Short mmCIF file of C-alpha atoms and ligand atoms in Angstrom, two decimals:
data_model
loop_
_atom_site.label_atom_id
_atom_site.label_comp_id
_atom_site.label_asym_id
_atom_site.label_seq_id
_atom_site.Cartn_x
_atom_site.Cartn_y
_atom_site.Cartn_z
CA MET A 281 18.02 0.04 -36.70
CA ASP A 282 15.94 3.22 -36.11
CA SER A 283 17.08 6.15 -34.09
CA LEU A 284 15.47 9.11 -32.41
CA ARG A 285 16.70 12.64 -33.27
CA ILE A 286 15.85 14.97 -30.34
CA HIS A 287 16.05 18.80 -30.46
CA GLY A 288 16.32 19.59 -26.60
CA GLY A 289 15.63 22.73 -24.58
CA VAL A 290 11.81 22.74 -24.71
CA PRO A 291 9.88 22.68 -21.45
CA LEU A 292 7.09 19.98 -21.74
CA THR A 293 3.70 21.51 -21.11
CA GLY A 294 0.11 20.43 -21.49
CA ARG A 295 -1.27 16.97 -21.16
CA ILE A 296 0.27 13.65 -21.89
CA THR A 297 -1.49 10.14 -21.88
CA VAL A 298 -0.42 6.97 -20.27
CA SER A 299 -1.29 3.66 -21.91
CA GLY A 300 -1.98 0.34 -20.20
CA ALA A 301 0.67 -1.26 -18.09
CA LYS A 302 3.06 -3.47 -20.09
CA ASN A 303 4.10 -5.38 -16.70
CA ALA A 304 0.47 -5.99 -16.04
CA ALA A 305 -0.71 -6.93 -19.57
CA LEU A 306 2.04 -9.55 -19.97
CA PRO A 307 1.10 -11.74 -16.98
CA LEU A 308 -2.61 -11.16 -17.70
CA MET A 309 -2.13 -12.37 -21.16
CA ALA A 310 -0.39 -15.50 -19.88
CA ALA A 311 -3.35 -16.02 -17.66
CA GLY A 312 -5.36 -16.58 -20.81
CA LEU A 313 -3.69 -19.93 -21.04
CA ALA A 314 -5.13 -20.98 -17.82
CA THR A 315 -8.77 -20.40 -18.54
CA SER A 316 -11.23 -22.80 -20.10
CA GLY A 317 -13.37 -19.75 -21.19
CA THR A 318 -12.52 -16.60 -22.91
CA LEU A 319 -10.42 -13.84 -21.37
CA THR A 320 -11.14 -10.24 -22.76
CA LEU A 321 -8.46 -7.76 -22.00
CA GLU A 322 -9.11 -4.15 -22.45
CA ASN A 323 -6.47 -1.22 -22.65
CA VAL A 324 -3.71 -3.60 -23.69
CA PRO A 325 -0.87 -1.40 -25.00
CA ARG A 326 0.49 -1.92 -28.50
CA LEU A 327 4.12 -2.72 -27.89
CA VAL A 328 6.69 -5.13 -29.12
CA ASP A 329 6.49 -7.11 -25.97
CA THR A 330 2.68 -7.54 -26.12
CA ALA A 331 3.00 -8.52 -29.75
CA SER A 332 5.65 -11.21 -28.66
CA MET A 333 3.29 -12.51 -26.03
CA GLU A 334 0.43 -12.59 -28.61
CA ALA A 335 2.67 -14.68 -30.93
CA LEU A 336 3.59 -17.01 -28.02
CA LEU A 337 0.02 -17.70 -27.07
CA ALA A 338 -0.91 -18.35 -30.73
CA ASN A 339 2.04 -20.71 -31.00
CA HIS A 340 0.53 -22.59 -28.04
CA GLY A 341 -2.60 -22.84 -30.24
CA LEU A 342 -4.78 -20.34 -28.62
CA ASP A 343 -7.06 -18.04 -30.50
CA VAL A 344 -5.74 -14.42 -29.98
CA VAL A 345 -7.67 -11.62 -31.53
CA ARG A 346 -6.65 -7.95 -31.12
CA ASP A 347 -9.35 -5.30 -31.85
CA ASP A 348 -7.54 -1.91 -31.20
CA LEU A 349 -6.67 -2.07 -27.50
CA THR A 350 -8.90 -5.05 -26.71
CA LEU A 351 -7.53 -8.66 -26.75
CA ARG A 352 -9.62 -11.66 -26.79
CA ILE A 353 -7.85 -14.91 -25.73
CA GLY A 354 -9.79 -18.28 -25.88
CA GLY A 355 -9.40 -21.93 -27.02
CA ALA A 356 -7.16 -24.64 -25.78
CA ALA A 357 -3.45 -25.15 -26.13
CA SER A 358 -2.41 -27.77 -28.68
CA ASN A 359 1.25 -27.22 -28.08
CA LEU A 360 2.74 -27.09 -24.54
CA ASP A 361 6.21 -25.98 -25.74
CA ALA A 362 7.42 -22.39 -25.41
CA PRO A 363 10.43 -22.54 -27.92
CA TYR A 364 13.78 -20.67 -27.53
CA ASP A 365 13.25 -18.49 -30.61
CA LEU A 366 10.22 -16.92 -29.13
CA VAL A 367 11.31 -16.99 -25.41
CA ARG A 368 14.56 -15.34 -26.16
CA LYS A 369 12.87 -12.28 -27.56
CA MET A 370 11.15 -11.63 -24.35
CA ARG A 371 11.95 -12.97 -20.86
CA ALA A 372 8.55 -12.68 -19.64
CA SER A 373 7.65 -15.60 -21.88
CA VAL A 374 8.55 -17.69 -18.75
CA LEU A 375 5.19 -16.57 -17.40
CA VAL A 376 3.45 -19.41 -19.50
CA LEU A 377 5.06 -22.01 -17.08
CA GLY A 378 2.40 -21.58 -14.29
CA PRO A 379 -0.72 -21.46 -16.54
CA LEU A 380 0.32 -24.47 -18.66
CA LEU A 381 1.21 -26.58 -15.49
CA GLY A 382 -2.09 -25.47 -13.73
CA ARG A 383 -4.36 -26.26 -16.76
CA TYR A 384 -2.54 -28.99 -18.54
CA GLY A 385 -0.21 -30.52 -15.87
CA GLU A 386 2.84 -30.14 -18.26
CA ALA A 387 5.03 -27.46 -19.78
CA ARG A 388 8.28 -27.41 -21.70
CA VAL A 389 9.38 -23.68 -21.51
CA SER A 390 12.90 -22.48 -22.93
CA LEU A 391 15.09 -21.03 -20.46
CA PRO A 392 14.79 -17.25 -21.13
CA GLY A 393 18.45 -16.51 -20.88
CA GLY A 394 19.88 -13.14 -19.44
CA CYS A 395 19.56 -9.58 -20.79
CA ALA A 396 21.51 -6.35 -20.45
CA ILE A 397 20.51 -5.73 -16.88
CA GLY A 398 21.34 -9.08 -15.46
CA THR A 399 21.60 -12.84 -15.65
CA ARG A 400 17.76 -12.89 -14.90
CA PRO A 401 17.61 -16.54 -13.29
CA VAL A 402 14.34 -18.36 -12.97
CA ASP A 403 15.19 -20.60 -9.93
CA LEU A 404 12.36 -18.93 -7.87
CA HIS A 405 9.82 -19.85 -10.57
CA ILE A 406 10.98 -23.44 -10.54
CA ARG A 407 11.01 -23.64 -6.74
CA ALA A 408 7.41 -22.39 -6.56
CA MET A 409 6.29 -24.94 -9.27
CA GLN A 410 7.94 -27.69 -7.24
CA ALA A 411 6.25 -26.55 -3.90
CA LEU A 412 3.13 -27.10 -5.79
CA GLY A 413 3.81 -30.69 -6.62
CA ALA A 414 5.40 -30.29 -10.05
CA VAL A 415 8.38 -32.54 -11.16
CA VAL A 416 10.84 -30.09 -12.78
CA GLU A 417 13.91 -30.95 -14.80
CA LEU A 418 16.37 -28.70 -16.75
CA ALA A 419 17.51 -30.25 -20.01
CA ASP A 420 18.63 -28.93 -23.41
CA GLY A 421 18.06 -25.41 -22.20
CA TYR A 422 14.56 -26.04 -21.33
CA ILE A 423 12.53 -26.20 -18.19
CA GLN A 424 10.60 -29.48 -18.38
CA ALA A 425 7.81 -29.56 -15.82
CA ARG A 426 5.19 -32.22 -15.14
CA ALA A 427 2.21 -32.61 -12.69
CA PRO A 428 0.55 -35.66 -14.16
CA GLY A 429 -2.21 -35.71 -11.48
CA GLY A 430 -2.36 -31.92 -11.54
CA LEU A 431 -0.74 -29.58 -9.08
CA THR A 432 -1.49 -29.74 -5.24
CA GLY A 433 -1.91 -26.67 -3.08
CA GLY A 434 1.03 -25.96 -0.74
CA ARG A 435 3.13 -23.39 1.13
CA VAL A 436 5.51 -21.46 -1.22
CA VAL A 437 8.01 -19.30 0.67
CA PHE A 438 10.15 -16.92 -1.60
CA PRO A 439 13.62 -16.26 -0.11
CA ASN A 440 13.61 -13.00 -2.07
CA VAL A 441 10.83 -10.98 -3.75
CA SER A 442 10.17 -11.84 -7.37
CA VAL A 443 7.44 -10.30 -9.44
CA GLY A 444 7.37 -12.93 -12.18
CA ALA A 445 7.75 -15.95 -9.81
CA THR A 446 4.90 -14.52 -7.66
CA GLU A 447 2.71 -14.28 -10.85
CA ASN A 448 3.63 -17.80 -12.08
CA ALA A 449 2.74 -19.14 -8.49
CA MET A 450 -0.50 -17.21 -8.34
CA ILE A 451 -1.87 -18.55 -11.74
CA ALA A 452 -0.61 -22.14 -10.99
CA ALA A 453 -2.00 -22.23 -7.49
CA SER A 454 -5.38 -21.02 -8.65
CA LEU A 455 -5.77 -24.42 -10.40
CA ALA A 456 -4.11 -26.53 -7.75
CA LYS A 457 -6.07 -29.09 -5.68
CA GLY A 458 -6.39 -27.55 -2.20
CA THR A 459 -5.17 -24.33 -0.64
CA SER A 460 -1.81 -22.52 -1.17
CA GLU A 461 -0.06 -19.94 0.95
CA LEU A 462 2.52 -17.83 -0.95
CA VAL A 463 4.88 -16.12 1.48
CA ASN A 464 7.15 -13.13 0.81
CA VAL A 465 5.40 -12.32 -2.43
CA ALA A 466 5.71 -9.17 -4.63
CA ARG A 467 3.27 -6.40 -3.79
CA GLU A 468 3.44 -4.54 -7.09
CA PRO A 469 0.21 -3.02 -8.49
CA GLU A 470 0.51 -5.44 -11.35
CA ILE A 471 0.33 -8.36 -8.86
CA VAL A 472 -2.94 -6.93 -7.52
CA ASP A 473 -4.25 -6.41 -10.98
CA LEU A 474 -3.60 -10.11 -11.92
CA ALA A 475 -5.29 -11.28 -8.75
CA VAL A 476 -8.35 -9.09 -9.52
CA CYS A 477 -8.56 -10.57 -12.98
CA LEU A 478 -8.00 -14.10 -11.89
CA ASN A 479 -10.77 -13.91 -9.25
CA ALA A 480 -13.05 -12.51 -11.95
CA MET A 481 -12.26 -15.82 -13.86
CA GLY A 482 -13.26 -17.69 -10.88
CA ALA A 483 -10.13 -18.01 -8.74
CA ARG A 484 -10.16 -17.58 -5.00
CA ILE A 485 -7.36 -15.43 -4.15
CA THR A 486 -7.00 -13.16 -1.07
CA GLY A 487 -3.98 -11.06 0.43
CA HIS A 488 -2.85 -9.70 -2.83
CA GLY A 489 -0.99 -6.37 -2.32
CA SER A 490 0.39 -7.72 1.01
CA ASP A 491 3.50 -10.08 1.53
CA THR A 492 1.27 -13.15 1.92
CA ILE A 493 -1.20 -14.48 -0.55
CA ARG A 494 -3.75 -17.22 0.13
CA ILE A 495 -5.28 -19.14 -2.83
CA GLU A 496 -8.07 -21.80 -2.62
CA GLY A 497 -7.62 -23.97 -5.85
CA VAL A 498 -10.52 -24.33 -8.14
CA ASP A 499 -11.22 -27.05 -10.92
CA SER A 500 -11.29 -24.51 -13.86
CA LEU A 501 -11.35 -20.80 -14.65
CA GLY A 502 -13.91 -19.23 -16.94
CA ASP A 503 -14.76 -16.14 -18.97
CA ALA A 504 -13.90 -12.74 -17.71
CA THR A 505 -13.41 -9.14 -19.04
CA HIS A 506 -10.64 -6.99 -17.40
CA ARG A 507 -9.13 -3.53 -18.05
CA VAL A 508 -5.38 -3.36 -17.69
CA ILE A 509 -4.25 -0.77 -15.21
CA PRO A 510 -2.39 2.40 -16.29
CA ASP A 511 1.40 1.96 -16.72
CA ARG A 512 2.91 3.43 -13.53
CA ILE A 513 6.46 3.29 -14.99
CA GLU A 514 5.46 5.12 -18.20
CA ALA A 515 3.49 7.66 -15.93
CA GLY A 516 6.73 8.10 -13.78
CA THR A 517 8.86 8.55 -16.90
CA TRP A 518 6.71 11.39 -17.98
CA ALA A 519 6.74 12.94 -14.45
CA ILE A 520 10.50 13.10 -14.60
CA ALA A 521 10.33 14.42 -18.09
CA ALA A 522 8.31 17.39 -16.78
CA ALA A 523 10.84 17.88 -13.98
CA ILE A 524 14.01 17.53 -16.21
CA THR A 525 12.71 19.99 -18.88
CA GLY A 526 11.31 22.72 -16.46
CA GLY A 527 7.92 21.88 -17.61
CA ASP A 528 4.25 21.80 -16.30
CA LEU A 529 2.51 18.58 -17.37
CA LEU A 530 -0.70 16.89 -16.54
CA ILE A 531 -0.13 13.06 -16.73
CA GLU A 532 -3.48 11.70 -17.67
CA GLY A 533 -4.56 8.39 -16.21
CA ALA A 534 -1.69 8.05 -13.71
CA TYR A 535 -2.59 6.78 -10.26
CA GLN A 536 -0.71 8.54 -7.43
CA ARG A 537 -1.04 5.47 -5.19
CA HIS A 538 1.06 3.53 -7.68
CA LEU A 539 3.85 6.18 -7.65
CA ASP A 540 4.21 7.34 -4.04
CA ALA A 541 7.84 6.57 -3.70
CA LEU A 542 8.80 8.58 -7.05
CA VAL A 543 6.41 11.40 -6.08
CA ASP A 544 7.99 11.78 -2.66
CA MET A 545 11.46 12.04 -4.34
CA LEU A 546 10.34 14.42 -6.95
CA VAL A 547 8.78 16.81 -4.30
CA GLU A 548 12.17 16.52 -2.39
CA THR A 549 13.97 17.84 -5.57
CA GLY A 550 11.68 20.80 -5.53
CA ALA A 551 8.99 19.97 -8.02
CA SER A 552 5.35 20.17 -7.14
CA VAL A 553 3.19 17.06 -7.78
CA ASP A 554 -0.52 17.08 -7.14
CA ALA A 555 -3.10 14.24 -7.66
CA VAL A 556 -5.89 15.72 -9.78
CA ASP A 557 -9.19 14.21 -11.05
CA ASP A 558 -7.72 12.56 -14.16
CA GLY A 559 -4.03 11.94 -13.21
CA LEU A 560 -0.96 13.60 -11.77
CA HIS A 561 0.07 17.35 -12.22
CA VAL A 562 3.66 17.92 -12.16
CA VAL A 563 5.42 21.33 -12.24
CA ALA A 564 9.09 21.91 -12.24
CA ASN A 565 10.54 24.50 -9.97
CA GLY A 566 13.82 25.64 -11.47
CA ARG A 567 16.92 23.44 -11.21
CA PRO A 568 16.18 20.26 -9.30
CA GLN A 569 17.89 19.79 -5.94
CA SER A 570 19.86 16.52 -5.59
CA VAL A 571 18.38 13.48 -3.46
CA ASP A 572 19.48 9.99 -2.78
CA ILE A 573 17.51 7.09 -3.91
CA THR A 574 17.63 3.31 -3.27
CA THR A 575 15.60 1.00 -5.46
CA ASP A 576 13.40 -1.58 -3.70
CA PRO A 577 10.46 -3.78 -4.61
CA PHE A 578 7.07 -2.04 -4.23
CA PRO A 579 6.08 0.13 -2.43
CA GLY A 580 9.80 1.24 -2.51
CA PHE A 581 11.44 3.27 -5.32
CA PRO A 582 10.88 1.22 -8.59
CA THR A 583 14.10 -0.13 -10.17
CA ASP A 584 12.26 0.59 -13.55
CA LEU A 585 12.48 4.35 -12.83
CA GLN A 586 16.17 4.27 -11.55
CA ALA A 587 17.67 5.26 -14.97
CA GLN A 588 15.07 8.01 -15.61
CA PHE A 589 15.64 9.56 -12.12
CA MET A 590 19.46 9.41 -12.66
CA ALA A 591 19.09 11.49 -15.69
CA LEU A 592 17.33 14.12 -13.62
CA MET A 593 19.97 13.97 -10.92
CA CYS A 594 22.55 14.59 -13.61
CA VAL A 595 21.41 18.16 -13.82
CA ALA A 596 20.54 18.64 -10.13
CA GLU A 597 22.16 20.98 -7.72
CA GLY A 598 24.52 18.97 -5.61
CA SER A 599 25.43 15.22 -5.53
CA SER A 600 22.97 12.17 -5.47
CA ARG A 601 23.78 8.55 -4.34
CA ILE A 602 21.74 6.08 -6.37
CA SER A 603 21.71 2.52 -5.06
CA GLU A 604 20.33 -0.23 -7.33
CA THR A 605 19.49 -3.25 -5.16
CA VAL A 606 17.15 -5.18 -7.44
CA PHE A 607 19.38 -6.01 -10.48
CA GLU A 608 23.01 -6.54 -10.64
CA ASN A 609 23.85 -4.63 -13.79
CA ARG A 610 21.37 -1.77 -14.24
CA PHE A 611 23.86 1.10 -14.84
CA MET A 612 24.11 0.56 -18.61
CA HIS A 613 22.94 4.08 -19.17
CA VAL A 614 25.94 5.63 -17.20
CA PRO A 615 28.48 5.64 -19.92
CA GLU A 616 25.94 7.13 -22.46
CA LEU A 617 24.94 9.85 -19.98
CA ALA A 618 28.63 10.54 -19.43
CA ARG A 619 28.85 11.17 -23.26
CA MET A 620 26.40 13.99 -22.66
CA GLY A 621 28.68 15.62 -19.94
CA ALA A 622 27.32 13.71 -16.89
CA ASP A 623 29.64 13.18 -13.89
CA ILE A 624 28.81 9.78 -12.50
CA GLN A 625 31.08 7.30 -10.47
CA VAL A 626 29.89 3.73 -10.23
CA ASP A 627 31.12 1.33 -7.57
CA GLY A 628 29.20 -1.97 -7.60
CA GLY A 629 25.50 -1.21 -7.11
CA ILE A 630 26.16 2.47 -6.11
CA ALA A 631 26.22 5.37 -8.64
CA LEU A 632 27.41 8.78 -7.35
CA VAL A 633 26.04 11.54 -9.57
CA ARG A 634 27.47 15.04 -9.33
CA GLY A 635 24.97 17.43 -10.75
CA GLN A 636 25.99 19.72 -13.58
CA PRO A 637 24.19 22.96 -14.55
CA SER A 638 23.36 21.22 -17.85
CA LEU A 639 24.22 18.41 -20.23
CA THR A 640 25.34 18.64 -23.85
CA SER A 641 23.70 16.96 -26.72
CA ALA A 642 25.52 13.89 -28.15
CA PRO A 643 25.01 10.93 -30.34
CA VAL A 644 24.20 7.98 -27.76
CA MET A 645 23.08 4.48 -27.83
CA ALA A 646 20.35 2.54 -26.16
CA THR A 647 21.15 -0.67 -24.32
CA ASP A 648 17.91 -1.66 -22.61
CA LEU A 649 14.32 -0.31 -22.23
CA ARG A 650 14.70 1.92 -19.34
CA ALA A 651 18.23 3.06 -19.98
CA SER A 652 16.97 4.06 -23.53
CA VAL A 653 14.27 6.28 -22.14
CA SER A 654 16.67 7.92 -19.55
CA LEU A 655 18.71 9.01 -22.64
CA VAL A 656 15.65 10.48 -24.19
CA LEU A 657 15.05 12.46 -21.08
CA ALA A 658 18.67 13.70 -20.93
CA ALA A 659 18.40 14.83 -24.62
CA LEU A 660 15.18 16.57 -23.99
CA ALA A 661 16.94 18.70 -21.25
CA THR A 662 19.98 19.74 -23.47
CA ASP A 663 20.05 22.80 -25.77
CA GLY A 664 21.26 20.98 -28.75
CA VAL A 665 20.31 17.97 -31.07
CA SER A 666 21.02 14.57 -29.85
CA GLU A 667 20.52 11.23 -31.54
CA VAL A 668 19.64 8.02 -29.55
CA SER A 669 20.28 4.91 -31.67
CA ARG A 670 18.94 1.28 -31.22
CA ILE A 671 15.58 2.56 -30.28
CA TYR A 672 13.91 -0.86 -30.87
CA HIS A 673 14.65 -1.16 -27.06
CA LEU A 674 12.11 1.78 -26.50
CA ASP A 675 9.52 0.19 -28.71
CA ARG A 676 9.28 -2.66 -26.28
CA GLY A 677 7.85 -0.64 -23.51
CA TYR A 678 6.62 2.72 -24.76
CA SER A 679 3.86 3.00 -27.28
CA ASP A 680 3.60 6.19 -29.48
CA LEU A 681 6.45 7.82 -27.69
CA GLU A 682 7.09 10.33 -30.40
CA THR A 683 3.40 11.21 -30.58
CA LYS A 684 3.01 11.64 -26.75
CA LEU A 685 6.04 13.67 -26.25
CA GLY A 686 5.38 15.72 -29.39
CA SER A 687 1.92 16.47 -28.06
CA CYS A 688 3.46 18.46 -25.11
CA GLY A 689 6.12 20.42 -26.96
CA ALA A 690 8.96 17.95 -27.47
CA ARG A 691 10.72 18.23 -30.88
CA LEU A 692 11.82 14.77 -31.91
CA GLU A 693 11.74 12.58 -35.04
CA ARG A 694 12.32 8.93 -35.76
CA ILE A 695 15.12 8.40 -38.27
CA ARG A 696 14.41 5.04 -40.06
CA SER A 697 17.56 3.12 -40.94
CA GLY A 698 15.99 0.63 -43.21
CA HIS A 699 17.67 -2.49 -41.98
CA ASP A 700 16.89 -3.76 -38.40
C1 LIG B 277 9.58 -7.68 -13.58
O1 LIG B 277 10.73 -8.57 -14.01
C2 LIG B 277 9.43 -6.71 -14.50
N1 LIG B 277 9.12 -7.25 -15.85
C3 LIG B 277 10.83 -5.83 -14.62
O2 LIG B 277 10.51 -4.77 -15.57
C4 LIG B 277 11.01 -5.19 -13.22
O3 LIG B 277 12.24 -4.53 -13.33
C5 LIG B 277 11.14 -6.39 -12.20
O4 LIG B 277 9.95 -7.16 -12.17
C6 LIG B 277 11.29 -5.76 -10.70
O5 LIG B 277 10.25 -4.91 -10.39
C7 LIG B 277 7.83 -7.69 -16.04
O6 LIG B 277 6.90 -7.59 -15.15
C8 LIG B 277 7.55 -8.26 -17.38
P1 LIG B 277 11.92 -10.16 -10.45
P2 LIG B 277 10.92 -10.02 -13.26
O7 LIG B 277 11.66 -11.60 -10.66
O8 LIG B 277 9.68 -10.51 -12.74
C9 LIG B 277 16.02 -12.05 -9.22
C10 LIG B 277 10.89 -3.34 -17.38
O9 LIG B 277 11.84 -2.67 -17.58
N2 LIG B 277 15.38 -13.31 -9.50
O10 LIG B 277 11.11 -9.32 -9.57
O11 LIG B 277 11.91 -10.71 -14.09
C11 LIG B 277 16.25 -11.32 -10.45
O12 LIG B 277 17.41 -11.63 -11.15
C12 LIG B 277 11.24 -4.69 -16.72
O13 LIG B 277 9.62 -3.21 -17.69
C13 LIG B 277 16.07 -14.47 -9.19
O14 LIG B 277 17.23 -14.51 -8.54
O15 LIG B 277 11.82 -9.47 -11.88
C14 LIG B 277 16.32 -9.84 -9.92
O16 LIG B 277 17.67 -9.58 -9.39
C15 LIG B 277 12.82 -4.89 -16.46
N3 LIG B 277 15.46 -15.70 -9.36
C16 LIG B 277 15.30 -9.87 -8.72
O17 LIG B 277 15.16 -11.28 -8.42
C17 LIG B 277 14.22 -15.77 -10.01
O18 LIG B 277 13.73 -16.91 -10.28
C18 LIG B 277 13.94 -9.31 -9.01
O19 LIG B 277 13.47 -9.99 -10.21
C19 LIG B 277 13.56 -14.58 -10.42
C20 LIG B 277 14.18 -13.44 -10.06
#
């Protein structure tokens, strides 16, 4: 398994680019299963996760052609099964459930199983499909769903906010007979991006970005070309990288409106953050001040930036209370940060971070995508040489990480281990 050797202590300066959003690209690719035409997606990042989704769509029998950052998805599914050996590699595979039911009236999707950050149930996905008229059974580790006469529009009320379940419901309801109302939906920019793409394909969706989405079902979806929005979590990660290294960084392609909660917190720590023509300009201002954060669905502080922000608080002036409310086990980075000298006490979903003047370099291990990158940020802030192992986690969500960070002064190299 590859690792990253990081020579810390260098402020990041200059410009860094942001790729297309992983968490927009994956549902958009799944929507390719729902169209009777061809869906052309631009700015699709080259990631392990997008490659997994390409393989899954091909396994369903679709034609999937990648030309650099453009994906063309067309054809009809000859196989309505999403098998365990593909689904277990990436939980977002469950996003094929809604499109398959919507277009073909049937789907057999392996239960995704949990991951490092939690059990990751899919009960809200199933409830949404049932509310749209599907008959769903769980058997042999699979979700077996049928809607022989097609889905029927209905009212889907989510007891708690779920990004993926919202996305599955949006795609399924787009092809249901009649009108649907989705209540207490996710409001993330990736939800809005999916609605914009579906509407370009002929869907009739309104209310996206608010907590209630209305959809008038149509008989079929057609051709569309859609550009994936920039990755706000990648952009937020680079903003924190600038703050933790005492740098001055222009993050190209970042939309401030997608990152208000993070920007507000970074400014409170003392950094300056300005929206400029082509992105976000972040300038550190000495040692960060500690601030408290609580993760929440959008527009709250993103859970996907919690680990990265914790790394920053590890070197802040004062103590910071970090409350993780979205996932039940998203502090896997804590013991690894502690190996670098961080002082963090965890009690359930709360981490109390006592800021230190500096961290010390150490060999550390990645456990999940965002925990991995928080270790990279911490290593960049130390004065020594650190090694982050198991960086296949990183490759799931960050494309060209070494090149991007290297282009703004970071000194890091990938150590190939030969066997994975
Ligand atoms: C999406 O996951 C993202 N992944 C996650 O990003 C992100 O952390 C999460 O949304 C929250 O913003 C993709 O978009 C591919 P949820 P998702 O359904 O859809 C519980 C990353 O690092 N829940 O909004 O799986 C769930 O356990 C990844 O890029 C149920 O109880 O998240 C969690 O506690 C990590 N039942 C909470 O809801 C369900 O049926 C929010 O999960 C579904 C979810």
